[in-house]
């Protein structure tokens, strides 16, 4: 991978005995300062808003449709 111009300049400064600017960086540069919170009830509800999950009662929105059509003595059965 290629080196950036800034990295080349820093390496040149250290070779010449000068101070590397990386040494001046704060120790907090590499820390993750974001605050993480647990999901609220609203966030949890919106997460499952449009997904078809099975409920504990078994009513998951699916159905079974059987169509029975009789012509004369023959019976035709279609299931979807």
PDB file of C-alpha atoms in Angstrom:
ATOM      1  CA  UNK A   1       0.000   0.000   0.000  1.00  0.00           C
ATOM      2  CA  UNK A   2       1.238   3.472  -0.784  1.00  0.00           C
ATOM      3  CA  UNK A   3       2.286   5.916   1.902  1.00  0.00           C
ATOM      4  CA  UNK A   4       0.597   9.273   2.158  1.00  0.00           C
ATOM      5  CA  UNK A   5       2.571  12.489   1.829  1.00  0.00           C
ATOM      6  CA  UNK A   6       1.863  13.315   5.468  1.00  0.00           C
ATOM      7  CA  UNK A   7       3.250   9.970   6.650  1.00  0.00           C
ATOM      8  CA  UNK A   8       6.366  10.401   4.515  1.00  0.00           C
ATOM      9  CA  UNK A   9       6.889  13.852   6.038  1.00  0.00           C
ATOM     10  CA  UNK A  10       6.506  12.481   9.591  1.00  0.00           C
ATOM     11  CA  UNK A  11       9.029   9.723   8.882  1.00  0.00           C
ATOM     12  CA  UNK A  12      11.447  12.278   7.449  1.00  0.00           C
ATOM     13  CA  UNK A  13      11.126  14.433  10.572  1.00  0.00           C
ATOM     14  CA  UNK A  14      11.928  11.463  12.843  1.00  0.00           C
ATOM     15  CA  UNK A  15      14.936  10.508  10.673  1.00  0.00           C
ATOM     16  CA  UNK A  16      16.254  14.053  11.027  1.00  0.00           C
ATOM     17  CA  UNK A  17      15.839  13.898  14.805  1.00  0.00           C
ATOM     18  CA  UNK A  18      12.894  16.257  15.071  1.00  0.00           C
ATOM     19  CA  UNK A  19       9.651  15.662  16.979  1.00  0.00           C
ATOM     20  CA  UNK A  20       7.063  13.479  15.288  1.00  0.00           C
ATOM     21  CA  UNK A  21       3.628  15.229  15.347  1.00  0.00           C
ATOM     22  CA  UNK A  22       1.994  11.870  16.134  1.00  0.00           C
ATOM     23  CA  UNK A  23       3.567  12.018  19.582  1.00  0.00           C
ATOM     24  CA  UNK A  24       1.565  15.155  20.392  1.00  0.00           C
ATOM     25  CA  UNK A  25      -1.788  13.475  19.787  1.00  0.00           C
ATOM     26  CA  UNK A  26      -4.179  13.168  22.695  1.00  0.00           C
ATOM     27  CA  UNK A  27      -4.768   9.687  24.117  1.00  0.00           C
ATOM     28  CA  UNK A  28      -8.493  10.255  23.533  1.00  0.00           C
ATOM     29  CA  UNK A  29      -8.079  10.248  19.743  1.00  0.00           C
ATOM     30  CA  UNK A  30      -8.596   6.509  19.455  1.00  0.00           C
ATOM     31  CA  UNK A  31     -11.346   6.141  22.057  1.00  0.00           C
ATOM     32  CA  UNK A  32     -14.994   5.778  21.161  1.00  0.00           C
ATOM     33  CA  UNK A  33     -16.744   8.733  22.786  1.00  0.00           C
ATOM     34  CA  UNK A  34     -20.278   7.820  21.648  1.00  0.00           C
ATOM     35  CA  UNK A  35     -22.824   7.169  24.365  1.00  0.00           C
ATOM     36  CA  UNK A  36     -24.662   3.909  23.905  1.00  0.00           C
ATOM     37  CA  UNK A  37     -28.103   3.416  25.379  1.00  0.00           C
ATOM     38  CA  UNK A  38     -30.477   0.487  25.517  1.00  0.00           C
ATOM     39  CA  UNK A  39     -33.443   0.492  23.206  1.00  0.00           C
ATOM     40  CA  UNK A  40     -36.614   2.190  24.347  1.00  0.00           C
ATOM     41  CA  UNK A  41     -39.987   0.526  24.048  1.00  0.00           C
ATOM     42  CA  UNK A  42     -40.700   2.640  20.969  1.00  0.00           C
ATOM     43  CA  UNK A  43     -37.435   1.581  19.296  1.00  0.00           C
ATOM     44  CA  UNK A  44     -38.224  -2.057  19.992  1.00  0.00           C
ATOM     45  CA  UNK A  45     -41.713  -1.740  18.507  1.00  0.00           C
ATOM     46  CA  UNK A  46     -40.464   0.012  15.376  1.00  0.00           C
ATOM     47  CA  UNK A  47     -37.845  -2.690  14.867  1.00  0.00           C
ATOM     48  CA  UNK A  48     -40.579  -5.310  14.345  1.00  0.00           C
ATOM     49  CA  UNK A  49     -43.147  -3.020  12.718  1.00  0.00           C
ATOM     50  CA  UNK A  50     -43.227  -4.562   9.239  1.00  0.00           C
ATOM     51  CA  UNK A  51     -41.952  -8.066   9.907  1.00  0.00           C
ATOM     52  CA  UNK A  52     -44.252 -11.070  10.065  1.00  0.00           C
ATOM     53  CA  UNK A  53     -43.158 -12.775  13.264  1.00  0.00           C
ATOM     54  CA  UNK A  54     -45.031 -15.626  14.867  1.00  0.00           C
ATOM     55  CA  UNK A  55     -46.775 -14.601  18.025  1.00  0.00           C
ATOM     56  CA  UNK A  56     -47.072 -16.750  21.132  1.00  0.00           C
ATOM     57  CA  UNK A  57     -50.816 -17.298  20.539  1.00  0.00           C
ATOM     58  CA  UNK A  58     -50.116 -18.762  17.097  1.00  0.00           C
ATOM     59  CA  UNK A  59     -51.915 -15.947  15.277  1.00  0.00           C
ATOM     60  CA  UNK A  60     -49.153 -14.933  12.886  1.00  0.00           C
ATOM     61  CA  UNK A  61     -51.372 -13.608  10.078  1.00  0.00           C
ATOM     62  CA  UNK A  62     -51.068 -16.671   7.865  1.00  0.00           C
ATOM     63  CA  UNK A  63     -54.122 -18.621   6.722  1.00  0.00           C
ATOM     64  CA  UNK A  64     -55.104 -21.806   4.926  1.00  0.00           C
ATOM     65  CA  UNK A  65     -57.620 -21.623   2.099  1.00  0.00           C
ATOM     66  CA  UNK A  66     -59.213 -24.755   0.661  1.00  0.00           C
ATOM     67  CA  UNK A  67     -61.569 -24.543  -2.308  1.00  0.00           C
ATOM     68  CA  UNK A  68     -63.808 -27.506  -3.077  1.00  0.00           C
ATOM     69  CA  UNK A  69     -65.781 -27.425  -6.281  1.00  0.00           C
ATOM     70  CA  UNK A  70     -68.081 -30.255  -7.300  1.00  0.00           C
ATOM     71  CA  UNK A  71     -69.035 -30.876 -10.909  1.00  0.00           C
ATOM     72  CA  UNK A  72     -71.524 -33.700 -11.292  1.00  0.00           C
ATOM     73  CA  UNK A  73     -70.134 -36.722  -9.491  1.00  0.00           C
ATOM     74  CA  UNK A  74     -66.497 -35.602  -9.697  1.00  0.00           C
ATOM     75  CA  UNK A  75     -64.979 -33.480  -6.976  1.00  0.00           C
ATOM     76  CA  UNK A  76     -62.096 -31.136  -7.684  1.00  0.00           C
ATOM     77  CA  UNK A  77     -60.021 -29.885  -4.798  1.00  0.00           C
ATOM     78  CA  UNK A  78     -57.685 -26.893  -4.912  1.00  0.00           C
ATOM     79  CA  UNK A  79     -55.554 -25.779  -2.014  1.00  0.00           C
ATOM     80  CA  UNK A  80     -53.602 -22.607  -1.832  1.00  0.00           C
TER      81      UNK A  80
END
